[in-house]
Amino acid sequence: MAGSTWGTILTMTTWGESHGKGLGVTVDGCPAGLLLCEEDVQKYLDRRKPGQSRFTTARKEGDQVEILSGVFEGRTTGTPVSMIVRNTDQRSHDYSAIMDVYRPGHADYTFDEKYGFRDYRGGGRSSGRETIGRVAAGAVAAKLLAELGVTVTAYARSIGPVTVSEERFDLAQASENRLCMPDAEASAEAERYLDQMMAANDSAGGVVECVVRGLPAGVGEPVFEKLDARLAHAVMSIGAVKGVEIGDGFAAAAGTGSRNNDSFRGAGGSEIRNGIHKATNHAGGILGGISDGDTIVLRAAFKPTPSIAQPQQTVNRSGEDVEISIKGRHDPIIVPRAVVVVEAMCAFTIADMMLLNMSSKLENVKRIYLR
Amino acid sequence: MAGSTWGTILTMTTWGESHGKGLGVTVDGCPAGLLLCEEDVQKYLDRRKPGQSRFTTARKEGDQVEILSGVFEGRTTGTPVSMIVRNTDQRSHDYSAIMDVYRPGHADYTFDEKYGFRDYRGGGRSSGRETIGRVAAGAVAAKLLAELGVTVTAYARSIGPVTVSEERFDLAQASENRLCMPDAEASAEAERYLDQMMAANDSAGGVVECVVRGLPAGVGEPVFEKLDARLAHAVMSIGAVKGVEIGDGFAAAAGTGSRNNDSFRGAGGSEIRNGIHKATNHAGGILGGISDGDTIVLRAAFKPTPSIAQPQQTVNRSGEDVEISIKGRHDPIIVPRAVVVVEAMCAFTIADMMLLNMSSKLENVKRIYLR
Amino acid sequence: MAGSTWGTILTMTTWGESHGKGLGVTVDGCPAGLLLCEEDVQKYLDRRKPGQSRFTTARKEGDQVEILSGVFEGRTTGTPVSMIVRNTDQRSHDYSAIMDVYRPGHADYTFDEKYGFRDYRGGGRSSGRETIGRVAAGAVAAKLLAELGVTVTAYARSIGPVTVSEERFDLAQASENRLCMPDAEASAEAERYLDQMMAANDSAGGVVECVVRGLPAGVGEPVFEKLDARLAHAVMSIGAVKGVEIGDGFAAAAGTGSRNNDSFRGAGGSEIRNGIHKATNHAGGILGGISDGDTIVLRAAFKPTPSIAQPQQTVNRSGEDVEISIKGRHDPIIVPRAVVVVEAMCAFTIADMMLLNMSSKLENVKRIYLR
Amino acid sequence: MAGSTWGTILTMTTWGESHGKGLGVTVDGCPAGLLLCEEDVQKYLDRRKPGQSRFTTARKEGDQVEILSGVFEGRTTGTPVSMIVRNTDQRSHDYSAIMDVYRPGHADYTFDEKYGFRDYRGGGRSSGRETIGRVAAGAVAAKLLAELGVTVTAYARSIGPVTVSEERFDLAQASENRLCMPDAEASAEAERYLDQMMAANDSAGGVVECVVRGLPAGVGEPVFEKLDARLAHAVMSIGAVKGVEIGDGFAAAAGTGSRNNDSFRGAGGSEIRNGIHKATNHAGGILGGISDGDTIVLRAAFKPTPSIAQPQQTVNRSGEDVEISIKGRHDPIIVPRAVVVVEAMCAFTIADMMLLNMSSKLENVKRIYLR
């Protein structure tokens, strides 16, 4: 099936492979009149670009975006916004070591089973470079959300066993350190942990947290298109994500109703509308699949990078046991570069759900058509 | 938006409220020729029926299903299978206590914000009774999967702080105890915990685990319609679910690549195809969003039942502080009755993805059309 | 595939067979707050009911609708509106004459080829009774459109060779004569033609015209979801429709640009917005797939009823030549009863497209979210 | 809404404007293993290229396609096939004459109403160049259909008042004359007619006919996704199409059942399966929305080119009456270049519906999964 399109009213359709000619995305359904330029998108792409620290691959890619359509005189026209990033680092590589071998933790085996063969160059479509289209589209969505007073911010909550401390939490830090952790101390500790991993030819995983502020109550469609269900889908569709939780998430499952319920209050706590407040936010801003006006809180678990330099047991296409050592430099952790991808997927999904929600009440439909 | 339809080729569209005339579902896209009768569906519905133990609501509902269309001479015809369950326990209740008050942890507030008003009788569309349609549809999907050699089984993995022990794990137990736990000892302990909760007018949450066996490799669509992304969407759309994970899930985020990668082997471990085995299954049967032939393992975190009898602080529609005590008997834990809902959503999603995958290879398209 | 759902934001999912337990529809995505009762729907269903004249089947069906969900205290709640019509005329018929024989002009053969077998009772899912769900859903859409100042009206433009005269055109007539023709003289002539057809055990076709008034400019999505493309899809999906045209349609293909172009004018002709007028309406109210503010004009060609009493050559399931005479009374013309079906499909499609269009401009999105 | 994606399993998402950087399409869901190269696509694009005769615009565009993704070692990989055509004729034009004026018969007015402003350069997204993406995608679909024994062929059936004669019909002619008419005599007459139109600064319309051969019975989904409904949608979505009909179409509406019904026969007429034949094909190969194994016959009515050089009355954005004379050379007829667009849309739609139909029977699902 066509699995490369996301969204209902605001959609993105991505394409491209790691070592093909390039990667791109077509964003359709963006409301007309939004100020948009390449720089808006480039800022987001730069955050996922390789080569930013000793913890990311040394692949040389400028990842310069070109907007091909849908923008006229600096504003979106309502027609599809097509964006492309050309691959530049297409040196002829020697893929003989992996073309017939199934790398553990990668999708080599499953692509072969599904399609009969695969583009084995650098992971093809299952490469992390596939997220370029997501991030470019997310940048457009973030621009739209900003017009509506909504901000989406993600950061690393934990790296391997190192978790951000609630006490030291400082969001400003996240944009200042290379690991995107909102806690300078934890970040330094995580760097030491990653150095150990690299020395051991091993890799680490981590947890990305994303918060959405300014989202009004009422967004999300009951039953199957709940806001949390859509966000879970969006975020779980990012390669290497193995778990998603909202608010207290798995911790809520071990708690009690009296503690987990968030009291509504006439005053105190965070205001969610016209003087109504919530005393706490265990729900992570979503009740019954619909935003409650409070901050949306989501966490995504990323598995450790599967590409490690130490020898691993595996099989080739004929099912014979072979040993593989994955050469070249690979990110020992993908979390810092994945932060912007989570942000992009959440922003895009929230924006789409906001557009979907516009017709929830007859009163709103009349507001548009009867003037 | 229309949020009551799930699936792409095999779809279910559900409808109904807690205290309306009934609830139902239309399953469309089911392949023709599947043996199906009301008893097949009733078996599943009986597993979610209230009144089965002291831990479930005493509401009297037979929840008898009637198949209205799409089956002829005992087989599905390929046209929509419409099913209905009439509500019988529609005594006139006194809703004055909740019609203007927002119950903490419920969707009362968000429905009012989204739609301007709500059906306040027993939660209306956001009631747990909404799952009747899901379970009926899941029963059809399970019947279809059985024809293809695929089984889907869910059970309670933890209730409150009590978790099933790996050593004592015995799947047969899950269908024998009231809490659906595959560990008799844990089940007994959980019962004691729930008795405490009830005595304290409090409630508990828990984790449901679901395993899918017999699924061939290749199912799931890369990028946005990954098998795990769809499953996460499906399961997170169940009311009260706050987290979903696949395989090692959140635990993987704290681990290392060398441990988390599953080695492929020519022999040993579990066979996934033609002599290829996997030594471990940290991935939970999904690589790159595509099934790898191994067992799919998914867990869902359910929050504690929000309806508790102890007094809670909240506000009314005017934003004034009020105290609420939710009367009537409510399940102190929804996990045992939610087990079949998770199973239903997973079965339905897997079946849809199997149908979607049929055209992945030109060779398969030719197998259908060129004979 | 699931082919029983129509619409994107406002959707209908229909189910049911001619001689099964009943037929129904679930309307999802209807904005909350719309006044709706069974009588609103019944009025539309009564217009397609059998037994209204000597030109329609004598089947006894009350076709009483029951609303099962989605309406509370007289208003739609925003959740799915499920409606059911029970079949009452389920006398045990003798189907032996048709169960193994392919009736010419019917879908017997194609259902068998597609699904391997079919519900042969009265056409099963391919029966004209399938339109009950469409009409019930269309009634909801018409109610919604009325709130927005939009009316949808269909009538018979021609029956067999008899066409309504432009000069005598009188819309009021259409609701007064049994053939729904807006021309009393043509209607009388058409009745005589149909009497001839019945005497000859033959049948007739005709053309239904539908006009939409009050639709503002801007509705319809460029490229694939053009308003005319969606309407063509919606109307062509009605059984027996073999052609659809907008505005001058096929006649335009033989004309010239200078005649076919509609001049915009500062005054004169019909006003489409703020003083802008169109001198003519060859376009039928749609330019570039988007409504232009003028009346939408659509025509649908219905083939003659395929069920005729005279003997016909055909084959049985084994491919052997047999002769068939279709017994029982059948409508010699379906056009009068199809008028409300065309109206329903157009109303539903227009309503969905209006909801889709709400987010076309950033300005409109802000109007909803920034107050 | 996002209206730039077409298809369910096999999808195309198009983008681009007349005078932007280029145009393109992403084809997703194409089965893996299909031989595909740029030449396959270029052949189709060349058929719609401008500058091929005195009846087409003199715009200089090479319209060279580049495949950016989804093909590896000469075969489709199952991942999105992205294709781009760069605009080369981007000389700075003087648009002052049209930027504030609404050209009659064009979408200038409706785009402005919908989006608040528009890309006024050469029609922007509503230009005929928008079809480049459709044709490129259709070329991929045609390649897929060829593997399944299905061919799709379109030609001009009439140009202005000149219609192909049934007696002289010669399909080979269609690829030999500039007007794509399968009748040399009619073609010569049509050329004379067009010369008159050009002399008068006027334009002509016409009818394109498309036939699909080799399609097995069973393709098309009952109710809303009927094969004819989807084809009508696909073809009506092409700019300038004002009507679509299947088989006898509008002519059937004036006929009788005894004449319009196609007899099935054990022998004689055209064989549709295993010895079953149809004596005639008034149905145009579709019964009940499902292919019957006979040739699919579809016709599309194209309105005359709205761009004409003679002075026309219209208004500017302020609603003031102005006169416009559209400068530059424009096709006096778009039918010859539209032939390949109709072919592309039909091929794509048929291919998608074939993939959708694969799971209609349990037996077919088992054929893929149980081996």
mmCIF file with all atom_site columns, N, CA and C in Angstrom, chain B residues 48-80:
data_model
loop_
_atom_site.group_PDB
_atom_site.id
_atom_site.type_symbol
_atom_site.label_atom_id
_atom_site.label_alt_id
_atom_site.label_comp_id
_atom_site.label_asym_id
_atom_site.label_entity_id
_atom_site.label_seq_id
_atom_site.pdbx_PDB_ins_code
_atom_site.Cartn_x
_atom_site.Cartn_y
_atom_site.Cartn_z
_atom_site.occupancy
_atom_site.B_iso_or_equiv
_atom_site.pdbx_formal_charge
_atom_site.auth_seq_id
_atom_site.auth_comp_id
_atom_site.auth_asym_id
_atom_site.auth_atom_id
_atom_site.pdbx_PDB_model_num
ATOM 1  N N  . ARG B 1 48 ? -16.091 -9.219  27.327 1.00 0.00 ? 48 ARG B N  1
ATOM 2  C CA . ARG B 1 48 ? -16.062 -7.838  27.842 1.00 0.00 ? 48 ARG B CA 1
ATOM 3  C C  . ARG B 1 48 ? -17.332 -7.465  28.606 1.00 0.00 ? 48 ARG B C  1
ATOM 4  N N  . LYS B 1 49 ? -18.261 -8.376  28.714 1.00 0.00 ? 49 LYS B N  1
ATOM 5  C CA . LYS B 1 49 ? -19.555 -8.103  29.342 1.00 0.00 ? 49 LYS B CA 1
ATOM 6  C C  . LYS B 1 49 ? -19.378 -7.725  30.803 1.00 0.00 ? 49 LYS B C  1
ATOM 7  N N  . PRO B 1 50 ? -20.219 -6.811  31.288 1.00 0.00 ? 50 PRO B N  1
ATOM 8  C CA . PRO B 1 50 ? -20.148 -6.469  32.717 1.00 0.00 ? 50 PRO B CA 1
ATOM 9  C C  . PRO B 1 50 ? -20.713 -7.598  33.570 1.00 0.00 ? 50 PRO B C  1
ATOM 10 N N  . GLY B 1 51 ? -20.483 -7.482  34.846 1.00 0.00 ? 51 GLY B N  1
ATOM 11 C CA . GLY B 1 51 ? -21.130 -8.390  35.795 1.00 0.00 ? 51 GLY B CA 1
ATOM 12 C C  . GLY B 1 51 ? -20.497 -9.752  35.936 1.00 0.00 ? 51 GLY B C  1
ATOM 13 N N  . GLN B 1 52 ? -19.226 -9.885  35.557 1.00 0.00 ? 52 GLN B N  1
ATOM 14 C CA . GLN B 1 52 ? -18.624 -11.210 35.606 1.00 0.00 ? 52 GLN B CA 1
ATOM 15 C C  . GLN B 1 52 ? -17.877 -11.503 36.917 1.00 0.00 ? 52 GLN B C  1
ATOM 16 N N  . SER B 1 53 ? -17.589 -10.484 37.663 1.00 0.00 ? 53 SER B N  1
ATOM 17 C CA . SER B 1 53 ? -16.911 -10.733 38.935 1.00 0.00 ? 53 SER B CA 1
ATOM 18 C C  . SER B 1 53 ? -17.179 -9.539  39.837 1.00 0.00 ? 53 SER B C  1
ATOM 19 N N  . ARG B 1 54 ? -16.686 -9.589  41.030 1.00 0.00 ? 54 ARG B N  1
ATOM 20 C CA . ARG B 1 54 ? -16.943 -8.472  41.931 1.00 0.00 ? 54 ARG B CA 1
ATOM 21 C C  . ARG B 1 54 ? -16.125 -7.245  41.535 1.00 0.00 ? 54 ARG B C  1
ATOM 22 N N  . PHE B 1 55 ? -15.247 -7.399  40.557 1.00 0.00 ? 55 PHE B N  1
ATOM 23 C CA . PHE B 1 55 ? -14.435 -6.264  40.130 1.00 0.00 ? 55 PHE B CA 1
ATOM 24 C C  . PHE B 1 55 ? -15.026 -5.542  38.909 1.00 0.00 ? 55 PHE B C  1
ATOM 25 N N  . THR B 1 56 ? -16.206 -5.959  38.497 1.00 0.00 ? 56 THR B N  1
ATOM 26 C CA . THR B 1 56 ? -16.793 -5.271  37.343 1.00 0.00 ? 56 THR B CA 1
ATOM 27 C C  . THR B 1 56 ? -18.168 -4.740  37.702 1.00 0.00 ? 56 THR B C  1
ATOM 28 N N  . THR B 1 57 ? -18.564 -3.723  36.962 1.00 0.00 ? 57 THR B N  1
ATOM 29 C CA . THR B 1 57 ? -19.838 -3.065  37.228 1.00 0.00 ? 57 THR B CA 1
ATOM 30 C C  . THR B 1 57 ? -20.998 -4.062  37.224 1.00 0.00 ? 57 THR B C  1
ATOM 31 N N  . ALA B 1 58 ? -22.009 -3.763  38.014 1.00 0.00 ? 58 ALA B N  1
ATOM 32 C CA . ALA B 1 58 ? -23.139 -4.681  38.130 1.00 0.00 ? 58 ALA B CA 1
ATOM 33 C C  . ALA B 1 58 ? -24.195 -4.433  37.067 1.00 0.00 ? 58 ALA B C  1
ATOM 34 N N  . ARG B 1 59 ? -23.929 -3.477  36.188 1.00 0.00 ? 59 ARG B N  1
ATOM 35 C CA . ARG B 1 59 ? -24.915 -3.171  35.140 1.00 0.00 ? 59 ARG B CA 1
ATOM 36 C C  . ARG B 1 59 ? -25.358 -4.457  34.456 1.00 0.00 ? 59 ARG B C  1
ATOM 37 N N  . LYS B 1 60 ? -26.649 -4.570  34.287 1.00 0.00 ? 60 LYS B N  1
ATOM 38 C CA . LYS B 1 60 ? -27.193 -5.788  33.655 1.00 0.00 ? 60 LYS B CA 1
ATOM 39 C C  . LYS B 1 60 ? -27.326 -5.573  32.166 1.00 0.00 ? 60 LYS B C  1
ATOM 40 N N  . GLU B 1 61 ? -26.471 -6.182  31.407 1.00 0.00 ? 61 GLU B N  1
ATOM 41 C CA . GLU B 1 61 ? -26.567 -6.084  29.958 1.00 0.00 ? 61 GLU B CA 1
ATOM 42 C C  . GLU B 1 61 ? -26.273 -7.441  29.357 1.00 0.00 ? 61 GLU B C  1
ATOM 43 N N  . GLY B 1 62 ? -27.204 -7.934  28.562 1.00 0.00 ? 62 GLY B N  1
ATOM 44 C CA . GLY B 1 62 ? -26.953 -9.211  27.900 1.00 0.00 ? 62 GLY B CA 1
ATOM 45 C C  . GLY B 1 62 ? -25.948 -9.040  26.778 1.00 0.00 ? 62 GLY B C  1
ATOM 46 N N  . ASP B 1 63 ? -25.930 -7.854  26.201 1.00 0.00 ? 63 ASP B N  1
ATOM 47 C CA . ASP B 1 63 ? -25.016 -7.568  25.090 1.00 0.00 ? 63 ASP B CA 1
ATOM 48 C C  . ASP B 1 63 ? -25.093 -8.634  24.009 1.00 0.00 ? 63 ASP B C  1
ATOM 49 N N  . GLN B 1 64 ? -26.321 -8.918  23.581 1.00 0.00 ? 64 GLN B N  1
ATOM 50 C CA . GLN B 1 64 ? -26.526 -9.901  22.519 1.00 0.00 ? 64 GLN B CA 1
ATOM 51 C C  . GLN B 1 64 ? -26.375 -9.231  21.164 1.00 0.00 ? 64 GLN B C  1
ATOM 52 N N  . VAL B 1 65 ? -25.531 -9.825  20.331 1.00 0.00 ? 65 VAL B N  1
ATOM 53 C CA . VAL B 1 65 ? -25.292 -9.233  19.020 1.00 0.00 ? 65 VAL B CA 1
ATOM 54 C C  . VAL B 1 65 ? -26.256 -9.795  17.983 1.00 0.00 ? 65 VAL B C  1
ATOM 55 N N  . GLU B 1 66 ? -26.630 -8.945  17.049 1.00 0.00 ? 66 GLU B N  1
ATOM 56 C CA . GLU B 1 66 ? -27.419 -9.389  15.904 1.00 0.00 ? 66 GLU B CA 1
ATOM 57 C C  . GLU B 1 66 ? -26.655 -8.984  14.643 1.00 0.00 ? 66 GLU B C  1
ATOM 58 N N  . ILE B 1 67 ? -26.437 -9.930  13.751 1.00 0.00 ? 67 ILE B N  1
ATOM 59 C CA . ILE B 1 67 ? -25.799 -9.612  12.466 1.00 0.00 ? 67 ILE B CA 1
ATOM 60 C C  . ILE B 1 67 ? -26.912 -9.221  11.497 1.00 0.00 ? 67 ILE B C  1
ATOM 61 N N  . LEU B 1 68 ? -26.804 -8.014  10.956 1.00 0.00 ? 68 LEU B N  1
ATOM 62 C CA . LEU B 1 68 ? -27.894 -7.472  10.146 1.00 0.00 ? 68 LEU B CA 1
ATOM 63 C C  . LEU B 1 68 ? -27.672 -7.618  8.644  1.00 0.00 ? 68 LEU B C  1
ATOM 64 N N  . SER B 1 69 ? -26.428 -7.836  8.232  1.00 0.00 ? 69 SER B N  1
ATOM 65 C CA . SER B 1 69 ? -26.153 -7.857  6.783  1.00 0.00 ? 69 SER B CA 1
ATOM 66 C C  . SER B 1 69 ? -24.802 -8.490  6.512  1.00 0.00 ? 69 SER B C  1
ATOM 67 N N  . GLY B 1 70 ? -24.543 -8.772  5.247  1.00 0.00 ? 70 GLY B N  1
ATOM 68 C CA . GLY B 1 70 ? -23.211 -9.170  4.823  1.00 0.00 ? 70 GLY B CA 1
ATOM 69 C C  . GLY B 1 70 ? -22.875 -10.640 4.970  1.00 0.00 ? 70 GLY B C  1
ATOM 70 N N  . VAL B 1 71 ? -23.806 -11.415 5.523  1.00 0.00 ? 71 VAL B N  1
ATOM 71 C CA . VAL B 1 71 ? -23.585 -12.859 5.661  1.00 0.00 ? 71 VAL B CA 1
ATOM 72 C C  . VAL B 1 71 ? -24.753 -13.559 4.982  1.00 0.00 ? 71 VAL B C  1
ATOM 73 N N  . PHE B 1 72 ? -24.454 -14.534 4.143  1.00 0.00 ? 72 PHE B N  1
ATOM 74 C CA . PHE B 1 72 ? -25.498 -15.247 3.411  1.00 0.00 ? 72 PHE B CA 1
ATOM 75 C C  . PHE B 1 72 ? -25.130 -16.721 3.405  1.00 0.00 ? 72 PHE B C  1
ATOM 76 N N  . GLU B 1 73 ? -26.081 -17.526 3.822  1.00 0.00 ? 73 GLU B N  1
ATOM 77 C CA . GLU B 1 73 ? -25.842 -18.974 3.894  1.00 0.00 ? 73 GLU B CA 1
ATOM 78 C C  . GLU B 1 73 ? -24.570 -19.283 4.684  1.00 0.00 ? 73 GLU B C  1
ATOM 79 N N  . GLY B 1 74 ? -24.377 -18.511 5.782  1.00 0.00 ? 74 GLY B N  1
ATOM 80 C CA . GLY B 1 74 ? -23.284 -18.824 6.701  1.00 0.00 ? 74 GLY B CA 1
ATOM 81 C C  . GLY B 1 74 ? -21.923 -18.267 6.341  1.00 0.00 ? 74 GLY B C  1
ATOM 82 N N  . ARG B 1 75 ? -21.843 -17.566 5.218  1.00 0.00 ? 75 ARG B N  1
ATOM 83 C CA . ARG B 1 75 ? -20.548 -17.029 4.794  1.00 0.00 ? 75 ARG B CA 1
ATOM 84 C C  . ARG B 1 75 ? -20.645 -15.530 4.504  1.00 0.00 ? 75 ARG B C  1
ATOM 85 N N  . THR B 1 76 ? -19.532 -14.851 4.738  1.00 0.00 ? 76 THR B N  1
ATOM 86 C CA . THR B 1 76 ? -19.495 -13.435 4.379  1.00 0.00 ? 76 THR B CA 1
ATOM 87 C C  . THR B 1 76 ? -19.580 -13.312 2.856  1.00 0.00 ? 76 THR B C  1
ATOM 88 N N  . THR B 1 77 ? -20.291 -12.279 2.412  1.00 0.00 ? 77 THR B N  1
ATOM 89 C CA . THR B 1 77 ? -20.499 -12.106 0.962  1.00 0.00 ? 77 THR B CA 1
ATOM 90 C C  . THR B 1 77 ? -19.551 -11.090 0.344  1.00 0.00 ? 77 THR B C  1
ATOM 91 N N  . GLY B 1 78 ? -18.744 -10.426 1.185  1.00 0.00 ? 78 GLY B N  1
ATOM 92 C CA . GLY B 1 78 ? -17.859 -9.376  0.671  1.00 0.00 ? 78 GLY B CA 1
ATOM 93 C C  . GLY B 1 78 ? -18.476 -8.002  0.853  1.00 0.00 ? 78 GLY B C  1
ATOM 94 N N  . THR B 1 79 ? -19.736 -7.949  1.219  1.00 0.00 ? 79 THR B N  1
ATOM 95 C CA . THR B 1 79 ? -20.428 -6.671  1.443  1.00 0.00 ? 79 THR B CA 1
ATOM 96 C C  . THR B 1 79 ? -20.437 -6.383  2.948  1.00 0.00 ? 79 THR B C  1
ATOM 97 N N  . PRO B 1 80 ? -20.829 -5.166  3.353  1.00 0.00 ? 80 PRO B N  1
ATOM 98 C CA . PRO B 1 80 ? -20.669 -4.784  4.763  1.00 0.00 ? 80 PRO B CA 1
ATOM 99 C C  . PRO B 1 80 ? -21.425 -5.681  5.746  1.00 0.00 ? 80 PRO B C  1
#
